[in-house]
Every structure is written in structure tokens, then in C-alpha cells.
Amino acid sequence: MNTLIIQSPLDMHLHLREAEMLKLVAPLSAAQFAGAVIMPNLIDPIDSLDKLLTYRDQIIHAIGSETFTPYMTLFFREYSKNELETAKEHIIGIKLYPAGITTNSESGVSSLDQARTTFEFMQELQIPLLVHGETNGFVLDRESEFLGTYAWLAENFPDLKIIMEHITTRDAVELLDQYENIFATVTLQHLLITLDDIAGGLLSPHLFCKPIAKFPHDREALLQAALIAHPKLMFGSDSAPHPVHKKECAGCAAGVFTAPVALAVLAELFDKHNALDKLQAFVSDNAQKIYNISPIPKNIEIEKSDFIIPDNYGNVVPFMAGKTISWSVKEF
């Protein structure tokens, strides 16, 4: 197969940032995807409907004439039922960050017990809960330690749709089959790299993200689930741009920028494993079923021709910068 058409590809976890960075990166996602789930952890978190609508307008303005739907999320806090009822038609879900666990999450949740009433409202109103699932423990154990919290949520709120965001471990893959109301996203980088790629030799700051990449057996479990298009697993890039001076420095910012290369690299990866027939489900169909959404029609043609990944997009260095891959998005 030398060409492949993906119908309405979706990125179910995307950071577009704000201001000049938004203007730089939003068109890159909008050119290749029909829509994306937009993360709310800005410097001033998107935790009200007014902020959300303003941010959505900024995104629409930034993408220009591209056909693209930003599926908006609210930053988790204690919401009243009236707030959620008013916001429901404008959001795809609410994103929960444990306090201080990642970029701009200082005002995140410190006690799940205090959030119980909001979970009950969300369950009643059928608003999905998207979770950055890490504790504050040892860095390689943080996701595994959080799996008990997912189990607690699933058991106490059985009608609440729970999305484990950017899973990185074999244990998280196994949890998908244990609870009917648990689903997950997985990133491009976690299908390809391990901790050794980040810190096994000279430090590779542009591969550093949270959750951090784990062990080879974890990568293999994630990859196998993606290659069969596990029906409870969706592609979510977690593409997280930072200017080069915030990556190549002491105190390196967490985030891998994959948005402009994700579809081409995924095509190469799935082709390598003779699984191109599963890519449509992984990057679109599963998400449509899980979230019950109908994205705008948009066909993206990917062809088997060499693509040299640019060294940079503006002041941001992309994943696999400078490397040549064997698939490319046509006319991009």
C-alpha cells in the first residue's frame, strides 16, 4: 500500500497554549486533523464558561480557514450543577489534574473526597472525566500508584465515563479491560520511546514529558494495544510545545511537540507492523464511539514517500527533528 486516506482524524489530547504560541501551533494541528480535545491548563486555567468561550474564539481565529473542531474542556474544580448544565453543550469533558503534577496544574485537585459532589453531577449529566493520572511519588511509579484511584472512581461512579490520559504502563493497558467505564488515550512518543531514549546517554530534553516514558515492556504493551486498535484506546498526541529556550536549559519544561508529524510517523509505525488497516480506528473511529461525536468530514491522504522532519517550527523543536521517515501527509 502506497497511499492511505484517513477519514476525519482526531487528536484526543492536545495543548495549543496561548498568545503567539497558539498562533504558531494551532494551524499545524488544524491542517491534518478534523478536530482535537483541547487541554485547559493555561497560565490562567480555563475553569469557567466565559474563559472557555473566549479561548475557543482565539483558537478559531488562529486556525484561519482550516476545517477543524476544537473540542473544549474545563479545568476541574468544584462546580455547581447549574454551572455544569450551562456548560455541557460547549464541552466534551472536564480535565482533572492532581495539584502541581504537571505544567500549570498548581490549582489542581488535592482531595478527591472534596470533589465527590462534582463527580456525582458529572455522572448525572453524562460529562466525561479526563484525568492526568499520576501521584507525587517516585517518578517511575506515579502512574502505577494512581491506578487505584482510577479503580475507586470507576467503582464509586459506575456511570461516569473516565478517560485515563496519556497512559504509559502495561498495568494501565490491563486496567482497560477491568472496568466498563474506563477508557484511555496514548501518545505517539510513548509508542516509540523508553526512559533510555531520554536519559540513557546524553540527556534528550525534547523527549522529556510527563508522564515520563517508562520501560520496554510498557512500550510494548502500549504498542500492541494501539496496533490492534483496542476499542477503548484512542490516539491523543499530548503534543505540548515549549520554546527551545525552555527545553534546552536547566529546569527543562515537560512536553514533546508531535502535532505536525504525528500522522506521518504513525503511518510509518503501523506500516512497519503490517497494521495500516487499524490506523483509521486508532486515530478516529474509536474516539467517535467513546465520546459519541460525529466529526466534520475531512479526508487526509498519507503517502509512502520520504519526509524530512524539519529541525524546527518557529521556535519549537518537533519530535524526531531532522530525521527522514518513509511516509508523509500529502501536500503538507
mmCIF file with all atom_site columns, N, CA and C in Angstrom, residues 8-51:
data_model
loop_
_atom_site.group_PDB
_atom_site.id
_atom_site.type_symbol
_atom_site.label_atom_id
_atom_site.label_alt_id
_atom_site.label_comp_id
_atom_site.label_asym_id
_atom_site.label_entity_id
_atom_site.label_seq_id
_atom_site.pdbx_PDB_ins_code
_atom_site.Cartn_x
_atom_site.Cartn_y
_atom_site.Cartn_z
_atom_site.occupancy
_atom_site.B_iso_or_equiv
_atom_site.pdbx_formal_charge
_atom_site.auth_seq_id
_atom_site.auth_comp_id
_atom_site.auth_asym_id
_atom_site.auth_atom_id
_atom_site.pdbx_PDB_model_num
ATOM 1   N N  . SER A 1 8  ? -11.423 11.928 8.742  1.00 0.00 ? 8  SER A N  1
ATOM 2   C CA . SER A 1 8  ? -11.621 12.735 9.954  1.00 0.00 ? 8  SER A CA 1
ATOM 3   C C  . SER A 1 8  ? -10.727 12.309 11.114 1.00 0.00 ? 8  SER A C  1
ATOM 4   N N  . PRO A 1 9  ? -9.404  12.367 10.940 1.00 0.00 ? 9  PRO A N  1
ATOM 5   C CA . PRO A 1 9  ? -8.526  12.029 12.062 1.00 0.00 ? 9  PRO A CA 1
ATOM 6   C C  . PRO A 1 9  ? -8.733  12.980 13.235 1.00 0.00 ? 9  PRO A C  1
ATOM 7   N N  . LEU A 1 10 ? -8.617  12.422 14.438 1.00 0.00 ? 10 LEU A N  1
ATOM 8   C CA . LEU A 1 10 ? -8.869  13.179 15.662 1.00 0.00 ? 10 LEU A CA 1
ATOM 9   C C  . LEU A 1 10 ? -7.682  13.043 16.612 1.00 0.00 ? 10 LEU A C  1
ATOM 10  N N  . ASP A 1 11 ? -7.327  14.138 17.234 1.00 0.00 ? 11 ASP A N  1
ATOM 11  C CA . ASP A 1 11 ? -6.307  14.149 18.277 1.00 0.00 ? 11 ASP A CA 1
ATOM 12  C C  . ASP A 1 11 ? -7.039  14.383 19.598 1.00 0.00 ? 11 ASP A C  1
ATOM 13  N N  . MET A 1 12 ? -7.112  13.357 20.424 1.00 0.00 ? 12 MET A N  1
ATOM 14  C CA . MET A 1 12 ? -7.964  13.426 21.609 1.00 0.00 ? 12 MET A CA 1
ATOM 15  C C  . MET A 1 12 ? -7.264  13.962 22.854 1.00 0.00 ? 12 MET A C  1
ATOM 16  N N  . HIS A 1 13 ? -6.111  14.609 22.662 1.00 0.00 ? 13 HIS A N  1
ATOM 17  C CA . HIS A 1 13 ? -5.427  15.271 23.782 1.00 0.00 ? 13 HIS A CA 1
ATOM 18  C C  . HIS A 1 13 ? -4.377  16.211 23.198 1.00 0.00 ? 13 HIS A C  1
ATOM 19  N N  . LEU A 1 14 ? -4.669  17.505 23.214 1.00 0.00 ? 14 LEU A N  1
ATOM 20  C CA . LEU A 1 14 ? -3.803  18.468 22.533 1.00 0.00 ? 14 LEU A CA 1
ATOM 21  C C  . LEU A 1 14 ? -3.643  19.745 23.345 1.00 0.00 ? 14 LEU A C  1
ATOM 22  N N  . HIS A 1 15 ? -2.406  20.221 23.407 1.00 0.00 ? 15 HIS A N  1
ATOM 23  C CA . HIS A 1 15 ? -2.103  21.511 24.026 1.00 0.00 ? 15 HIS A CA 1
ATOM 24  C C  . HIS A 1 15 ? -1.848  22.542 22.921 1.00 0.00 ? 15 HIS A C  1
ATOM 25  N N  . LEU A 1 16 ? -2.639  23.596 22.928 1.00 0.00 ? 16 LEU A N  1
ATOM 26  C CA . LEU A 1 16 ? -2.452  24.668 21.950 1.00 0.00 ? 16 LEU A CA 1
ATOM 27  C C  . LEU A 1 16 ? -1.856  25.934 22.555 1.00 0.00 ? 16 LEU A C  1
ATOM 28  N N  . ARG A 1 17 ? -1.709  25.935 23.881 1.00 0.00 ? 17 ARG A N  1
ATOM 29  C CA . ARG A 1 17 ? -1.123  27.096 24.563 1.00 0.00 ? 17 ARG A CA 1
ATOM 30  C C  . ARG A 1 17 ? -1.931  28.372 24.287 1.00 0.00 ? 17 ARG A C  1
ATOM 31  N N  . GLU A 1 18 ? -1.261  29.510 24.235 1.00 0.00 ? 18 GLU A N  1
ATOM 32  C CA . GLU A 1 18 ? -1.967  30.777 24.064 1.00 0.00 ? 18 GLU A CA 1
ATOM 33  C C  . GLU A 1 18 ? -1.044  31.805 23.419 1.00 0.00 ? 18 GLU A C  1
ATOM 34  N N  . ALA A 1 19 ? -1.602  32.956 23.098 1.00 0.00 ? 19 ALA A N  1
ATOM 35  C CA . ALA A 1 19 ? -0.856  34.080 22.525 1.00 0.00 ? 19 ALA A CA 1
ATOM 36  C C  . ALA A 1 19 ? -0.086  33.648 21.274 1.00 0.00 ? 19 ALA A C  1
ATOM 37  N N  . GLU A 1 20 ? 1.193   34.016 21.177 1.00 0.00 ? 20 GLU A N  1
ATOM 38  C CA . GLU A 1 20 ? 1.961   33.751 19.960 1.00 0.00 ? 20 GLU A CA 1
ATOM 39  C C  . GLU A 1 20 ? 2.163   32.255 19.712 1.00 0.00 ? 20 GLU A C  1
ATOM 40  N N  . MET A 1 21 ? 2.292   31.479 20.792 1.00 0.00 ? 21 MET A N  1
ATOM 41  C CA . MET A 1 21 ? 2.456   30.033 20.618 1.00 0.00 ? 21 MET A CA 1
ATOM 42  C C  . MET A 1 21 ? 1.194   29.422 20.016 1.00 0.00 ? 21 MET A C  1
ATOM 43  N N  . LEU A 1 22 ? 0.033   29.875 20.441 1.00 0.00 ? 22 LEU A N  1
ATOM 44  C CA . LEU A 1 22 ? -1.224  29.411 19.864 1.00 0.00 ? 22 LEU A CA 1
ATOM 45  C C  . LEU A 1 22 ? -1.266  29.694 18.365 1.00 0.00 ? 22 LEU A C  1
ATOM 46  N N  . LYS A 1 23 ? -0.869  30.880 17.977 1.00 0.00 ? 23 LYS A N  1
ATOM 47  C CA . LYS A 1 23 ? -0.886  31.252 16.562 1.00 0.00 ? 23 LYS A CA 1
ATOM 48  C C  . LYS A 1 23 ? 0.058   30.373 15.739 1.00 0.00 ? 23 LYS A C  1
ATOM 49  N N  . LEU A 1 24 ? 1.166   29.940 16.356 1.00 0.00 ? 24 LEU A N  1
ATOM 50  C CA . LEU A 1 24 ? 2.134   29.106 15.659 1.00 0.00 ? 24 LEU A CA 1
ATOM 51  C C  . LEU A 1 24 ? 1.644   27.670 15.499 1.00 0.00 ? 24 LEU A C  1
ATOM 52  N N  . VAL A 1 25 ? 1.143   27.068 16.594 1.00 0.00 ? 25 VAL A N  1
ATOM 53  C CA . VAL A 1 25 ? 0.909   25.622 16.562 1.00 0.00 ? 25 VAL A CA 1
ATOM 54  C C  . VAL A 1 25 ? -0.509  25.223 16.160 1.00 0.00 ? 25 VAL A C  1
ATOM 55  N N  . ALA A 1 26 ? -1.505  26.072 16.405 1.00 0.00 ? 26 ALA A N  1
ATOM 56  C CA . ALA A 1 26 ? -2.887  25.687 16.086 1.00 0.00 ? 26 ALA A CA 1
ATOM 57  C C  . ALA A 1 26 ? -3.076  25.365 14.602 1.00 0.00 ? 26 ALA A C  1
ATOM 58  N N  . PRO A 1 27 ? -2.540  26.161 13.668 1.00 0.00 ? 27 PRO A N  1
ATOM 59  C CA . PRO A 1 27 ? -2.711  25.814 12.252 1.00 0.00 ? 27 PRO A CA 1
ATOM 60  C C  . PRO A 1 27 ? -2.068  24.491 11.875 1.00 0.00 ? 27 PRO A C  1
ATOM 61  N N  . LEU A 1 28 ? -1.018  24.077 12.572 1.00 0.00 ? 28 LEU A N  1
ATOM 62  C CA . LEU A 1 28 ? -0.347  22.828 12.255 1.00 0.00 ? 28 LEU A CA 1
ATOM 63  C C  . LEU A 1 28 ? -1.232  21.624 12.572 1.00 0.00 ? 28 LEU A C  1
ATOM 64  N N  . SER A 1 29 ? -1.951  21.687 13.686 1.00 0.00 ? 29 SER A N  1
ATOM 65  C CA . SER A 1 29 ? -2.901  20.617 14.006 1.00 0.00 ? 29 SER A CA 1
ATOM 66  C C  . SER A 1 29 ? -4.123  20.683 13.105 1.00 0.00 ? 29 SER A C  1
ATOM 67  N N  . ALA A 1 30 ? -4.613  21.891 12.878 1.00 0.00 ? 30 ALA A N  1
ATOM 68  C CA . ALA A 1 30 ? -5.834  22.061 12.078 1.00 0.00 ? 30 ALA A CA 1
ATOM 69  C C  . ALA A 1 30 ? -5.642  21.609 10.634 1.00 0.00 ? 30 ALA A C  1
ATOM 70  N N  . ALA A 1 31 ? -4.411  21.637 10.133 1.00 0.00 ? 31 ALA A N  1
ATOM 71  C CA . ALA A 1 31 ? -4.149  21.220 8.754  1.00 0.00 ? 31 ALA A CA 1
ATOM 72  C C  . ALA A 1 31 ? -4.287  19.713 8.578  1.00 0.00 ? 31 ALA A C  1
ATOM 73  N N  . GLN A 1 32 ? -4.066  18.943 9.642  1.00 0.00 ? 32 GLN A N  1
ATOM 74  C CA . GLN A 1 32 ? -4.013  17.491 9.499  1.00 0.00 ? 32 GLN A CA 1
ATOM 75  C C  . GLN A 1 32 ? -5.105  16.741 10.264 1.00 0.00 ? 32 GLN A C  1
ATOM 76  N N  . PHE A 1 33 ? -5.832  17.426 11.125 1.00 0.00 ? 33 PHE A N  1
ATOM 77  C CA . PHE A 1 33 ? -6.851  16.771 11.930 1.00 0.00 ? 33 PHE A CA 1
ATOM 78  C C  . PHE A 1 33 ? -8.199  17.454 11.736 1.00 0.00 ? 33 PHE A C  1
ATOM 79  N N  . ALA A 1 34 ? -9.255  16.667 11.890 1.00 0.00 ? 34 ALA A N  1
ATOM 80  C CA . ALA A 1 34 ? -10.604 17.226 11.810 1.00 0.00 ? 34 ALA A CA 1
ATOM 81  C C  . ALA A 1 34 ? -11.020 17.882 13.118 1.00 0.00 ? 34 ALA A C  1
ATOM 82  N N  . GLY A 1 35 ? -10.359 17.500 14.200 1.00 0.00 ? 35 GLY A N  1
ATOM 83  C CA . GLY A 1 35 ? -10.678 18.082 15.494 1.00 0.00 ? 35 GLY A CA 1
ATOM 84  C C  . GLY A 1 35 ? -9.725  17.559 16.546 1.00 0.00 ? 35 GLY A C  1
ATOM 85  N N  . ALA A 1 36 ? -9.761  18.195 17.706 1.00 0.00 ? 36 ALA A N  1
ATOM 86  C CA . ALA A 1 36 ? -8.886  17.781 18.808 1.00 0.00 ? 36 ALA A CA 1
ATOM 87  C C  . ALA A 1 36 ? -9.508  18.184 20.131 1.00 0.00 ? 36 ALA A C  1
ATOM 88  N N  . VAL A 1 37 ? -9.201  17.403 21.159 1.00 0.00 ? 37 VAL A N  1
ATOM 89  C CA . VAL A 1 37 ? -9.620  17.740 22.523 1.00 0.00 ? 37 VAL A CA 1
ATOM 90  C C  . VAL A 1 37 ? -8.573  18.681 23.101 1.00 0.00 ? 37 VAL A C  1
ATOM 91  N N  . ILE A 1 38 ? -9.006  19.879 23.451 1.00 0.00 ? 38 ILE A N  1
ATOM 92  C CA . ILE A 1 38 ? -8.092  20.950 23.842 1.00 0.00 ? 38 ILE A CA 1
ATOM 93  C C  . ILE A 1 38 ? -7.930  20.989 25.355 1.00 0.00 ? 38 ILE A C  1
ATOM 94  N N  . MET A 1 39 ? -6.692  20.969 25.810 1.00 0.00 ? 39 MET A N  1
ATOM 95  C CA . MET A 1 39 ? -6.406  20.971 27.242 1.00 0.00 ? 39 MET A CA 1
ATOM 96  C C  . MET A 1 39 ? -6.577  22.372 27.836 1.00 0.00 ? 39 MET A C  1
ATOM 97  N N  . PRO A 1 40 ? -7.055  22.436 29.100 1.00 0.00 ? 40 PRO A N  1
ATOM 98  C CA . PRO A 1 40 ? -7.410  23.723 29.707 1.00 0.00 ? 40 PRO A CA 1
ATOM 99  C C  . PRO A 1 40 ? -6.372  24.294 30.663 1.00 0.00 ? 40 PRO A C  1
ATOM 100 N N  . ASN A 1 41 ? -5.190  23.671 30.758 1.00 0.00 ? 41 ASN A N  1
ATOM 101 C CA . ASN A 1 41 ? -4.217  24.124 31.766 1.00 0.00 ? 41 ASN A CA 1
ATOM 102 C C  . ASN A 1 41 ? -3.342  25.255 31.225 1.00 0.00 ? 41 ASN A C  1
ATOM 103 N N  . LEU A 1 42 ? -3.994  26.378 30.982 1.00 0.00 ? 42 LEU A N  1
ATOM 104 C CA . LEU A 1 42 ? -3.250  27.584 30.613 1.00 0.00 ? 42 LEU A CA 1
ATOM 105 C C  . LEU A 1 42 ? -2.696  28.234 31.879 1.00 0.00 ? 42 LEU A C  1
ATOM 106 N N  . ILE A 1 43 ? -1.942  29.300 31.717 1.00 0.00 ? 43 ILE A N  1
ATOM 107 C CA . ILE A 1 43 ? -1.411  30.004 32.891 1.00 0.00 ? 43 ILE A CA 1
ATOM 108 C C  . ILE A 1 43 ? -2.558  30.407 33.813 1.00 0.00 ? 43 ILE A C  1
ATOM 109 N N  . ASP A 1 44 ? -3.626  30.932 33.229 1.00 0.00 ? 44 ASP A N  1
ATOM 110 C CA . ASP A 1 44 ? -4.878  31.155 33.950 1.00 0.00 ? 44 ASP A CA 1
ATOM 111 C C  . ASP A 1 44 ? -5.829  30.045 33.497 1.00 0.00 ? 44 ASP A C  1
ATOM 112 N N  . PRO A 1 45 ? -6.007  28.996 34.302 1.00 0.00 ? 45 PRO A N  1
ATOM 113 C CA . PRO A 1 45 ? -6.737  27.807 33.842 1.00 0.00 ? 45 PRO A CA 1
ATOM 114 C C  . PRO A 1 45 ? -8.148  28.128 33.334 1.00 0.00 ? 45 PRO A C  1
ATOM 115 N N  . ILE A 1 46 ? -8.590  27.346 32.355 1.00 0.00 ? 46 ILE A N  1
ATOM 116 C CA . ILE A 1 46 ? -9.922  27.515 31.779 1.00 0.00 ? 46 ILE A CA 1
ATOM 117 C C  . ILE A 1 46 ? -10.931 26.839 32.709 1.00 0.00 ? 46 ILE A C  1
ATOM 118 N N  . ASP A 1 47 ? -11.398 27.569 33.697 1.00 0.00 ? 47 ASP A N  1
ATOM 119 C CA . ASP A 1 47 ? -12.269 26.985 34.714 1.00 0.00 ? 47 ASP A CA 1
ATOM 120 C C  . ASP A 1 47 ? -13.616 27.704 34.830 1.00 0.00 ? 47 ASP A C  1
ATOM 121 N N  . SER A 1 48 ? -14.026 28.364 33.759 1.00 0.00 ? 48 SER A N  1
ATOM 122 C CA . SER A 1 48 ? -15.363 28.967 33.708 1.00 0.00 ? 48 SER A CA 1
ATOM 123 C C  . SER A 1 48 ? -15.816 28.964 32.251 1.00 0.00 ? 48 SER A C  1
ATOM 124 N N  . LEU A 1 49 ? -17.113 29.043 32.053 1.00 0.00 ? 49 LEU A N  1
ATOM 125 C CA . LEU A 1 49 ? -17.637 29.039 30.686 1.00 0.00 ? 49 LEU A CA 1
ATOM 126 C C  . LEU A 1 49 ? -17.180 30.271 29.922 1.00 0.00 ? 49 LEU A C  1
ATOM 127 N N  . ASP A 1 50 ? -17.124 31.417 30.581 1.00 0.00 ? 50 ASP A N  1
ATOM 128 C CA . ASP A 1 50 ? -16.674 32.634 29.891 1.00 0.00 ? 50 ASP A CA 1
ATOM 129 C C  . ASP A 1 50 ? -15.241 32.480 29.374 1.00 0.00 ? 50 ASP A C  1
ATOM 130 N N  . LYS A 1 51 ? -14.355 31.949 30.210 1.00 0.00 ? 51 LYS A N  1
ATOM 131 C CA . LYS A 1 51 ? -12.973 31.738 29.784 1.00 0.00 ? 51 LYS A CA 1
ATOM 132 C C  . LYS A 1 51 ? -12.917 30.746 28.627 1.00 0.00 ? 51 LYS A C  1
#
